[in-house]
Short mmCIF file of C-alpha atoms in Angstrom, two decimals:
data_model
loop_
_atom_site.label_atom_id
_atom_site.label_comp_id
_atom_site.label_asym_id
_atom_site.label_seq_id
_atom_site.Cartn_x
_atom_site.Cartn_y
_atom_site.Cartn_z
CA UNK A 19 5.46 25.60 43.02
CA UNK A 20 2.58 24.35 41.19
CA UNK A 21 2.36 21.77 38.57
CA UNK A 22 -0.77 21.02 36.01
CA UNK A 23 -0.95 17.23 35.72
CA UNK A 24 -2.80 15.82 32.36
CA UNK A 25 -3.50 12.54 31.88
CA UNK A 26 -4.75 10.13 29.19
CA UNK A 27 -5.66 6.71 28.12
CA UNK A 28 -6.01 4.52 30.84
CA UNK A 29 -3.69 6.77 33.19
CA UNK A 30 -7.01 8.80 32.90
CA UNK A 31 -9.14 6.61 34.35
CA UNK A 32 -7.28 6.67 37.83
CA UNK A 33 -5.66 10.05 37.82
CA UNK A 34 -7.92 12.90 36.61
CA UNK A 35 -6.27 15.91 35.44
CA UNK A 36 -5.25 18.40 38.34
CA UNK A 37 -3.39 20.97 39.61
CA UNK A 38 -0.70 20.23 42.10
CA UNK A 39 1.03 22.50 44.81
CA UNK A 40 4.41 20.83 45.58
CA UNK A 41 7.36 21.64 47.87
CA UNK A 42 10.64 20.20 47.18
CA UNK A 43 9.97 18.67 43.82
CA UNK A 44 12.45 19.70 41.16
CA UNK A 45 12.46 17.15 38.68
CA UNK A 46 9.79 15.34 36.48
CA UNK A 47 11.51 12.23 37.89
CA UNK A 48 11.09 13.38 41.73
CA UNK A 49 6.90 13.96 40.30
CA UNK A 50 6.73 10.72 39.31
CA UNK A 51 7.72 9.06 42.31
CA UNK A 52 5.24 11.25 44.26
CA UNK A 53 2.54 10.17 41.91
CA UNK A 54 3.08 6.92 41.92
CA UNK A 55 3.33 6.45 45.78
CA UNK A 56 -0.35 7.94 45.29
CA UNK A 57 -1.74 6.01 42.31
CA UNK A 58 0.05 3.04 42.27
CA UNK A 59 -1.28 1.70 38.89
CA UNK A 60 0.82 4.34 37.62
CA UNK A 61 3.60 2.66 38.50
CA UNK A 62 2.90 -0.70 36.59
CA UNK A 63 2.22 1.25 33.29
CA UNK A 64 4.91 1.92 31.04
CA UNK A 65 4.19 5.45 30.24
CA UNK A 66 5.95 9.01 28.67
CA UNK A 67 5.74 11.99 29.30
CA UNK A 68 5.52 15.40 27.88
CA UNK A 69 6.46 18.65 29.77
CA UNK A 70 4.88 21.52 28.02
CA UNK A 71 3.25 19.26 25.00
CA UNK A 72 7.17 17.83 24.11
CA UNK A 73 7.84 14.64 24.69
CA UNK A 74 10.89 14.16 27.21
CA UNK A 75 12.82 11.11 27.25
CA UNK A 76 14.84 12.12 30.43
CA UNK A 77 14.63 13.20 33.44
CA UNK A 78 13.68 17.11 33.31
CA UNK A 79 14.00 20.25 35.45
CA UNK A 80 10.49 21.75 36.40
CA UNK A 81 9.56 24.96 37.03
CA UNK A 82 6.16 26.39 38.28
CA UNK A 83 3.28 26.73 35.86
CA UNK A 84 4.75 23.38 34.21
CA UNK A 85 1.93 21.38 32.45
CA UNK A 86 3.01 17.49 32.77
CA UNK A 87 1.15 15.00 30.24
CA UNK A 88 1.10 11.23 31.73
CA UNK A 89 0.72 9.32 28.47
CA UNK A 90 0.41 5.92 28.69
CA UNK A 91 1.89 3.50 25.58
CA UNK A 92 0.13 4.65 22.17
CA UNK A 93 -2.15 2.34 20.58
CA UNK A 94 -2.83 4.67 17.45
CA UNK A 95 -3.55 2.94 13.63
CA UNK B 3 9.02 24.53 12.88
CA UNK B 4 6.24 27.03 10.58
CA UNK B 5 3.10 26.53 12.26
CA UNK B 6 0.94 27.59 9.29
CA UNK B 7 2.24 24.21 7.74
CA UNK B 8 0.97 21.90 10.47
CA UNK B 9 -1.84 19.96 8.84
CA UNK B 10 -4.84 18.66 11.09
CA UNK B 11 -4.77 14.37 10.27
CA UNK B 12 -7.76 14.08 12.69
CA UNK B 13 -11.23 13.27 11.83
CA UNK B 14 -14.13 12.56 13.73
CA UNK B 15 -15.88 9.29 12.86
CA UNK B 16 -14.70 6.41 10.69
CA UNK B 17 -13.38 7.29 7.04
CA UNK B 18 -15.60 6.41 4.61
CA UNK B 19 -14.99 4.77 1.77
CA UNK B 20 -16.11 7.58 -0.61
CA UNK B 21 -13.36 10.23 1.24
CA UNK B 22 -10.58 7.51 -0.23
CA UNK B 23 -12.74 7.69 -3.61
CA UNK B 24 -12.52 11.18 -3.14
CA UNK B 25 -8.79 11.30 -2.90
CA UNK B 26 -7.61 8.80 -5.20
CA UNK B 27 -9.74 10.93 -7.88
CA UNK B 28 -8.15 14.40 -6.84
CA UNK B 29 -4.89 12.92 -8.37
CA UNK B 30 -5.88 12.53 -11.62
CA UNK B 31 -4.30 15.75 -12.86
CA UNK B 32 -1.24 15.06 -11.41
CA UNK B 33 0.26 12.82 -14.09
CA UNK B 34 3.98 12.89 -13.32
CA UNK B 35 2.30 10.42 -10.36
CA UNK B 36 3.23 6.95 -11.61
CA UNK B 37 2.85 4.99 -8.77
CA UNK B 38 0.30 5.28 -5.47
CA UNK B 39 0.14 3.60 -2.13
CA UNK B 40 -2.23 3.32 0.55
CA UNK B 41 -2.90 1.93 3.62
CA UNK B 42 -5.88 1.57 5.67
CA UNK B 43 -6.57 0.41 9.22
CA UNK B 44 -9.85 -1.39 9.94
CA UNK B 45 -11.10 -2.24 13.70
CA UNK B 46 -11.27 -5.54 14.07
CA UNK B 47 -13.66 -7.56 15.51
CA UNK B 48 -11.51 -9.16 18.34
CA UNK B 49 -12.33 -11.58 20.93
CA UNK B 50 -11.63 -11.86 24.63
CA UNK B 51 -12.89 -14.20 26.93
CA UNK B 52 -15.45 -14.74 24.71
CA UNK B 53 -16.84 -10.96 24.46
CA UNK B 54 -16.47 -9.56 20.86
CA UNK B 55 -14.81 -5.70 20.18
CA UNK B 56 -18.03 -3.84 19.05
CA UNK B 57 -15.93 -0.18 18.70
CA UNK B 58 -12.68 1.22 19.68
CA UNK B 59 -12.87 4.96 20.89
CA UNK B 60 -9.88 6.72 19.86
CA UNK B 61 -8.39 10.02 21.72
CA UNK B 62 -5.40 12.08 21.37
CA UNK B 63 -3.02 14.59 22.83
CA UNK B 64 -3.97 16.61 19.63
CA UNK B 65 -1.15 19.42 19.73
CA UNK B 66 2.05 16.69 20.24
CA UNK B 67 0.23 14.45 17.72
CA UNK B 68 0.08 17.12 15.28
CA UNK B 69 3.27 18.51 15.63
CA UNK B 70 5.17 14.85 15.53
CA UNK B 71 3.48 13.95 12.44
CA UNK B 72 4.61 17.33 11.33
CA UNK B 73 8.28 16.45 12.25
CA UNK B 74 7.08 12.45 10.35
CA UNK B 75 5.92 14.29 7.02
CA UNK B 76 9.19 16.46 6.70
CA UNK B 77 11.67 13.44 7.18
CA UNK B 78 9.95 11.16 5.05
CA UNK B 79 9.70 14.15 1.73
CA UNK B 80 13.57 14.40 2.90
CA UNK B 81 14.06 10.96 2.45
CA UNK B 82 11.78 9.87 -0.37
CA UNK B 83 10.95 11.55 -3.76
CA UNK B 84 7.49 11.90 -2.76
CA UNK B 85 4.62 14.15 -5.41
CA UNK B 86 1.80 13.94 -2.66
CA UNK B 87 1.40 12.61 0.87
CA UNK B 88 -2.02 12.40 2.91
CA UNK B 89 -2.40 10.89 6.16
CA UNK B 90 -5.82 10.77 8.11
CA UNK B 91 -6.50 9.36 11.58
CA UNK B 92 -10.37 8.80 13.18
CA UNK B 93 -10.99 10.25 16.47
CA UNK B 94 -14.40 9.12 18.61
CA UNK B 95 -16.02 6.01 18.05
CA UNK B 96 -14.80 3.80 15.20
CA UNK B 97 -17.42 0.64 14.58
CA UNK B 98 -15.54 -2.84 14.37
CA UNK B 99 -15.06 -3.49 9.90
CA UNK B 100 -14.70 0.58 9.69
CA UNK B 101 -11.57 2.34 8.73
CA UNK B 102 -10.39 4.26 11.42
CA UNK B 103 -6.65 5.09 9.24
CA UNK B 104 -5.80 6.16 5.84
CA UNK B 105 -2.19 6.31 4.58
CA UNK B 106 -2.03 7.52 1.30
CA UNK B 107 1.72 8.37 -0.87
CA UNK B 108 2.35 9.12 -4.25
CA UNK B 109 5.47 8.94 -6.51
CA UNK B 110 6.93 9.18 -9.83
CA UNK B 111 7.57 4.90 -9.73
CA UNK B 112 6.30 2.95 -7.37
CA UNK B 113 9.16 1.60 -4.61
CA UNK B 114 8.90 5.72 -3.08
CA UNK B 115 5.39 5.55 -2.86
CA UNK B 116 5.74 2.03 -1.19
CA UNK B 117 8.67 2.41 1.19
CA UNK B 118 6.85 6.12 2.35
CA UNK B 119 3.21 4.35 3.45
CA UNK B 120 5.38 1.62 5.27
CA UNK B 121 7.41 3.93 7.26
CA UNK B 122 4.77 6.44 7.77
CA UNK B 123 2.49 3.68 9.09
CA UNK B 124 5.13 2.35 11.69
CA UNK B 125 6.19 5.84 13.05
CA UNK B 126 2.74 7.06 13.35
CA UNK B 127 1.30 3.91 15.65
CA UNK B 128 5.09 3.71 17.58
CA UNK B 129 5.13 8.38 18.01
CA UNK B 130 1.71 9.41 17.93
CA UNK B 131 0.31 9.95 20.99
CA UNK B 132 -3.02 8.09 20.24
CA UNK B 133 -5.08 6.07 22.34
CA UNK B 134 -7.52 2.82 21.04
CA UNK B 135 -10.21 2.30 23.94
CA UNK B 136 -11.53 -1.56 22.65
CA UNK B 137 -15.35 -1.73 23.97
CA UNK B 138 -17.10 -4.96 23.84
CA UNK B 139 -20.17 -5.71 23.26
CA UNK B 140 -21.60 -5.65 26.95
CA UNK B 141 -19.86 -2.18 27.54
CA UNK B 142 -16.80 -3.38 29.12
CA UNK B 143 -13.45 -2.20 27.59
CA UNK B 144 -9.68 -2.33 27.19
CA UNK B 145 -7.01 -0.59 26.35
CA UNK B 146 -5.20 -1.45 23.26
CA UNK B 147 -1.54 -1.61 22.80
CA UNK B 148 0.79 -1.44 19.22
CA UNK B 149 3.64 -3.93 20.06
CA UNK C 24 -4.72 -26.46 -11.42
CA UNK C 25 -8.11 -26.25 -11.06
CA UNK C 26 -9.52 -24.10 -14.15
CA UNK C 27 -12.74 -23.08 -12.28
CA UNK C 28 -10.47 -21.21 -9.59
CA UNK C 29 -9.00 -18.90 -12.54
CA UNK C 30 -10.29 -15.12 -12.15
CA UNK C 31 -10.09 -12.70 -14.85
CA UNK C 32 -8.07 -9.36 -13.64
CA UNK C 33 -8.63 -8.00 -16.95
CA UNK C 34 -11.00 -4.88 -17.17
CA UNK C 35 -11.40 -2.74 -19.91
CA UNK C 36 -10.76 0.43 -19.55
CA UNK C 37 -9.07 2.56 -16.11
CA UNK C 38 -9.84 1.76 -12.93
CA UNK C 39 -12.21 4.54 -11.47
CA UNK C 40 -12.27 5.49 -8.17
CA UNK C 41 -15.67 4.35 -7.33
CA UNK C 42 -14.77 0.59 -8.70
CA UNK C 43 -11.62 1.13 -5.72
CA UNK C 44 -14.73 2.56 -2.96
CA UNK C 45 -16.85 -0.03 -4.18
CA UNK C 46 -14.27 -2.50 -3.50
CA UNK C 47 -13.22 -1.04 -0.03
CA UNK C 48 -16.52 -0.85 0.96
CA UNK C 49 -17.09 -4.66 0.46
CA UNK C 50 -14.78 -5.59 2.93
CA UNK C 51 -16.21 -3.58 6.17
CA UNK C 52 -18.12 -6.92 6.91
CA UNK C 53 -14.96 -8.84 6.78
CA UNK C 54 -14.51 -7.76 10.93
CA UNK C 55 -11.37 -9.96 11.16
CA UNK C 56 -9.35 -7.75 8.94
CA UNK C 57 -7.33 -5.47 10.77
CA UNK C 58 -5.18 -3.72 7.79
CA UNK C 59 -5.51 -3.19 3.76
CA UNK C 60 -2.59 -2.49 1.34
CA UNK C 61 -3.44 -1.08 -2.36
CA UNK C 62 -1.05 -0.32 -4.77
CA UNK C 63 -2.14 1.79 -8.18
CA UNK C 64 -0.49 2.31 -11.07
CA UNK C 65 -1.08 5.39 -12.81
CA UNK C 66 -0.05 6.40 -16.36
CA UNK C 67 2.76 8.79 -16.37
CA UNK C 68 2.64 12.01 -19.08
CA UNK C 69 6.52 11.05 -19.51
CA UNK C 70 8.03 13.56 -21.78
CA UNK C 71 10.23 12.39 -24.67
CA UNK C 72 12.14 14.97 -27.15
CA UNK C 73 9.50 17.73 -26.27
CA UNK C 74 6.53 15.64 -26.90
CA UNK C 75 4.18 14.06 -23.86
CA UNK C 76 2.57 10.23 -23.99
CA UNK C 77 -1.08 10.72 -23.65
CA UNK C 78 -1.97 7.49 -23.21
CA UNK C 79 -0.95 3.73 -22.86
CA UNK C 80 -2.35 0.80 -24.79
CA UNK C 81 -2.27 -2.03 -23.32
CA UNK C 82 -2.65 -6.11 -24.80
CA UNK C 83 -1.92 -9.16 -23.08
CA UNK C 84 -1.72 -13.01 -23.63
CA UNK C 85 -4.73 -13.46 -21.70
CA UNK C 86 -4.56 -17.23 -21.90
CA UNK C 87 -1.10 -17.28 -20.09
CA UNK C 88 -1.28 -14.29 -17.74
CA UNK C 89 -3.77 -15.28 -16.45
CA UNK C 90 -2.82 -19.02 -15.45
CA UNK C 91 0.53 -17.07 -14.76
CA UNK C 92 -1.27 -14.96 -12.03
CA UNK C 93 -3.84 -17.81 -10.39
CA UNK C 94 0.15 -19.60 -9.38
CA UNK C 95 1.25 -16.13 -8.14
CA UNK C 96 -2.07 -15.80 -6.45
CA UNK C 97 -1.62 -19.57 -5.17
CA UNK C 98 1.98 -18.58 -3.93
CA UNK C 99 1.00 -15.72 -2.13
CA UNK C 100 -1.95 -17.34 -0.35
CA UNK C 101 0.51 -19.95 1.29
CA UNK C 102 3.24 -17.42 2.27
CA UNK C 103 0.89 -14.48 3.95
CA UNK C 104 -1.89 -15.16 6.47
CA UNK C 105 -4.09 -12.91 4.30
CA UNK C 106 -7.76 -12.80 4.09
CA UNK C 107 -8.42 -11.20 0.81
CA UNK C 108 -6.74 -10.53 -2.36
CA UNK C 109 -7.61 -8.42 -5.32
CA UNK C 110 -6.23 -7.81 -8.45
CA UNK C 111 -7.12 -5.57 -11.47
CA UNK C 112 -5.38 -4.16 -14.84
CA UNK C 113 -6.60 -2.32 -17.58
CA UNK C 114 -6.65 -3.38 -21.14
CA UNK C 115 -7.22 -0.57 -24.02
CA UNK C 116 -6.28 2.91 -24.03
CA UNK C 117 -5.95 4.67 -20.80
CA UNK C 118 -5.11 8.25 -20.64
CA UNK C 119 -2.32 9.60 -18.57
CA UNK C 120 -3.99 10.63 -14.97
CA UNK C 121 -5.82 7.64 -15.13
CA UNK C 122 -5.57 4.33 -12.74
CA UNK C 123 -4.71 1.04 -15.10
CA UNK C 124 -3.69 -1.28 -12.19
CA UNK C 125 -5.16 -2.16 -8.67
CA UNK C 126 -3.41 -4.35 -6.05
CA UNK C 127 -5.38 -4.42 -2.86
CA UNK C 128 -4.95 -7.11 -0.12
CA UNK C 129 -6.35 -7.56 3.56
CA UNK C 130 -5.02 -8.98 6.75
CA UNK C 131 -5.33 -9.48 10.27
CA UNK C 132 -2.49 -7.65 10.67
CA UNK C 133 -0.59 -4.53 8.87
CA UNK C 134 2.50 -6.69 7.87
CA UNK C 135 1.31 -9.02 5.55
CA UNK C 136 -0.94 -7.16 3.73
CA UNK C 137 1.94 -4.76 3.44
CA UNK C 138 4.51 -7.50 1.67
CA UNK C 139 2.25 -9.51 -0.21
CA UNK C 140 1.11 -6.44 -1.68
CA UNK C 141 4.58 -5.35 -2.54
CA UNK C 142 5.20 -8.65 -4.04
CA UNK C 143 2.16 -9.18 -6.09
CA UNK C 144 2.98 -5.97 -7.91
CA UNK C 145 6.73 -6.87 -8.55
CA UNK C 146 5.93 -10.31 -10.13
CA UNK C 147 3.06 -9.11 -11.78
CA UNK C 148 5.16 -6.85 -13.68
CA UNK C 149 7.91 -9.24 -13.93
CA UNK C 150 5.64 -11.96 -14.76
CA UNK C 151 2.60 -11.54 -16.73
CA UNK C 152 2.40 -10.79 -20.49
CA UNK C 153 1.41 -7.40 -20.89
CA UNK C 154 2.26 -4.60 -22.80
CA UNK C 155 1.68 -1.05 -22.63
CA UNK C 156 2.52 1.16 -25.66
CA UNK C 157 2.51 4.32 -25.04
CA UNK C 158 0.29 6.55 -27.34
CA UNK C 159 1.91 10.25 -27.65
CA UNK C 160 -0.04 13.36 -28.57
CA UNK C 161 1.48 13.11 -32.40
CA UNK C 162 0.18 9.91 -32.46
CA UNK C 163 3.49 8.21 -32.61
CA UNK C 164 4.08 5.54 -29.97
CA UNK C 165 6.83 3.52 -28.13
CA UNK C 166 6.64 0.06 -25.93
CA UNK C 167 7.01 0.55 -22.35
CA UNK C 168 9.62 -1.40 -20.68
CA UNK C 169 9.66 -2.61 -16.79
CA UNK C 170 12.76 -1.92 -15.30
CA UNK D 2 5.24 -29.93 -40.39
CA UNK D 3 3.33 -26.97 -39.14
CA UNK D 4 3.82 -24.18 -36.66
CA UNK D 5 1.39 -21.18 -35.96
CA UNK D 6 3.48 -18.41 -34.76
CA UNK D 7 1.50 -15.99 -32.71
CA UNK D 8 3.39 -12.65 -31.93
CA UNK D 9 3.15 -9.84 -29.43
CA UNK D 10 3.74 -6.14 -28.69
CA UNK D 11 6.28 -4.69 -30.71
CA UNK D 12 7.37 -8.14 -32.88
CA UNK D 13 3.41 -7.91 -33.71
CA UNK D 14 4.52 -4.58 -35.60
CA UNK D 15 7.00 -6.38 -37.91
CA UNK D 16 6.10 -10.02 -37.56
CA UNK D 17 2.45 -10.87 -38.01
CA UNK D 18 0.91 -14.27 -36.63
CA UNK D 19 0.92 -16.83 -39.46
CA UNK D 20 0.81 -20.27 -40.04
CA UNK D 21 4.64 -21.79 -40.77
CA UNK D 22 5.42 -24.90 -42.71
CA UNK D 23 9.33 -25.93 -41.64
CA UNK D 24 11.05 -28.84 -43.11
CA UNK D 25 14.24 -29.64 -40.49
CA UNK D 26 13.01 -27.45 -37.65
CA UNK D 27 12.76 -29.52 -34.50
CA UNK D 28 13.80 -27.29 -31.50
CA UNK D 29 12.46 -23.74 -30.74
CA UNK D 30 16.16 -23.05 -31.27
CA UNK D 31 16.03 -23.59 -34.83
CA UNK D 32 12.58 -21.34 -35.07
CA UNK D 33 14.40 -18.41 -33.48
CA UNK D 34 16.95 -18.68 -36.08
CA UNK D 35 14.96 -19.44 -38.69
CA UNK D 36 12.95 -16.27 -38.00
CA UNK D 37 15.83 -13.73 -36.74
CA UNK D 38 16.90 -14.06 -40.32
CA UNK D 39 13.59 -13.42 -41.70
CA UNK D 40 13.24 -10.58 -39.24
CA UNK D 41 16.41 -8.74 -38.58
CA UNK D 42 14.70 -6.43 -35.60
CA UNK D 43 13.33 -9.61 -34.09
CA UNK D 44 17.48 -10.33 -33.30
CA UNK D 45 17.61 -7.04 -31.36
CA UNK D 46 14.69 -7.83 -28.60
CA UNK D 47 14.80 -9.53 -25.47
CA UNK D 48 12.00 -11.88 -26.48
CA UNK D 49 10.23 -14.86 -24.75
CA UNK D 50 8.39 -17.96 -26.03
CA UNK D 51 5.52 -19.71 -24.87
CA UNK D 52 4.86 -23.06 -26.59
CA UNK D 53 1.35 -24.21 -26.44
CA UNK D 54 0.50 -21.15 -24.07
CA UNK D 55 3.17 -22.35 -21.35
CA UNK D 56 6.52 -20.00 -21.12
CA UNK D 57 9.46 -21.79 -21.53
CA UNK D 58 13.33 -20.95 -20.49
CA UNK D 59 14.83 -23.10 -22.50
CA UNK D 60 14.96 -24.96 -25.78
CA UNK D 61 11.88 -26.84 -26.39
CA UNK D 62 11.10 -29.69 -29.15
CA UNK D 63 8.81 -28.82 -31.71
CA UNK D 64 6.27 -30.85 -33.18
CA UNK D 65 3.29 -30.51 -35.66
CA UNK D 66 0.67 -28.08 -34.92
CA UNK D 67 2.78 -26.58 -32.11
CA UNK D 68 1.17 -22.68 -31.15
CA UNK D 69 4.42 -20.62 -31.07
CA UNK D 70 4.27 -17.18 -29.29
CA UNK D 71 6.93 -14.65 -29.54
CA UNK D 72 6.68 -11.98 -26.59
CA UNK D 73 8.67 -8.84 -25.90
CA UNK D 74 9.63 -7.29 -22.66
CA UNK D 75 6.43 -7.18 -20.46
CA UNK D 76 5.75 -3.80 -19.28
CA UNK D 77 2.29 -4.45 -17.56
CA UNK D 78 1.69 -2.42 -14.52
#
């Protein structure tokens, strides 16, 4: 299925926005780990994310044609 | 959620002082208002290492920003007898001693008005999905975290 | 207490916005401040048997409020790491809509601004000699009383 | 001896500021009562006194040429 990845902050500056093709990834927690084996600043970042511009505080199912935000911790004010 | 309600808190560039001017005056005809508070958040010159913050660049996811201070506005008019509430956040580059946030509530007495700015202040830097790029002085930057 | 330290809050008249801009504005050079507070008091049309106050006198025992204020000041100085703190409140008549006190103090950081503020506004009110009549349209009156 | 009484806010209304000469008056105590019975409303308010432009809490000594101020409720703000 594919997945559209959107980053921001300083998730941005490693990990542009993209579109991803994946096989056996079901879960936004199974996309993380594949993301983070690939950038692994990701993985020292405490970050959210969104899944269709809502913030999810689980683990959610994905389906194709998902958009998944990488948000890193806000810094707004 | 009614979509035609979603206000826009974003503005490009720093607010000015005249904009608060502006608003504080607009409420001048509403005189069962007894009581008004504001906040404002200025960029601060910081230092690191000895390199001064000249700017911080501020970006957004715009749509979850918008509709979480949506959700932010109806709890606190739930929870607070609120007459007016504005909130306005830069976006772009915000020069260090320029305000780059205005809170502003309004009540019939003044502990409302108070208690709504504090609270609207903390949820909007802990849920907003807003980012503060600091850049120094020789072009270098970091990325700035609310604890 | 050193006399010379005394400031006068007193200004006749309301508070316009452009004194509040003007007073904003003043601090952008001030690049360690991080966050601003105000609190504004604004005179209420309160209704009373059918008829509406359209203004609010106010006197004072200058002599005394205002040594009682330069300790409040004093006090909140050594409690909150602030960097600025202004205070203003009308004397005379001032019409309902209009602004007749201005609280506004600067820090670092959001928090103390934020309770200082607060404070300043509930001793001043608690503390300093100052009355408001209030002026109705049939120019009766009655004295305002801080809960 | 002599006492200028100096009044505020709604005592101002019924009470003017005027220039008091007591016989047997020592304490602010006595002043109060002397005036409550002058002034009946006077008994019904919440007052405070300054002495000498300080605000006192309790019972003060009185002497010659002592400024006495009688203040209502504050409602500044």
């Amino acid at each position: 299925m594919e997945i559209e990845i959107i980053s921001f902050g300083k998730i941005a500056e490693f990990m542009a926005n993209r579109r991803l093709t994946v096989d056996g990834i079901e879960t936004t927690a199974q996309l993380k780990d594949l993301l983070e084996k690939e950038f692994p600043a990701l993985a020292d970042i405490k970050y959210k994310l969104a899944v269709n511009k809502t913030i999810i505080q689980e683990t959610a199912e994905l389906k194709s044609g998902d958009i998944v935000a990488f948000m890193p911790p806000f810094s707004g004010g | 959620m009614n979509e035609k309600k979603i206000k826009n808190i974003f503005v490009s560039g720093p607010i000015t002082p005249a904009f608060i001017a502006d608003s504080i005056a607009k409420h001048s005809a509403k005189t069962d208002i007894g009581g008004h508070s504001i906040f404002m958040g200025q960029v601060r010159k910081d230092e690191l290492n000895g390199k001064f913050v000249a700017a911080i660049e501020y970006t957004t996811f715009e749509e979850i920003a918008l509709a979480k201070m949506h959700e932010i506005r109806e709890a606190i008019f739930e929870k607070y007898p609120l007459n007016c509430m504005h909130v306005h956040h830069s976006l772009g580059t915000i020069k260090a001693g320029e305000i780059c946030l205005f809170v502003f509530t309004s009540s019939a007495h003044r502990k409302p008005a108070i208690d709504a700015c504090t609270e609207i202040v903390e949820r909007l830097k802990a849920e907003l999905p807003i980012w503060g790029k600091e850049l120094f002085e020789d072009e270098t930057h970091q990325w700035k975290e609310n604890k």
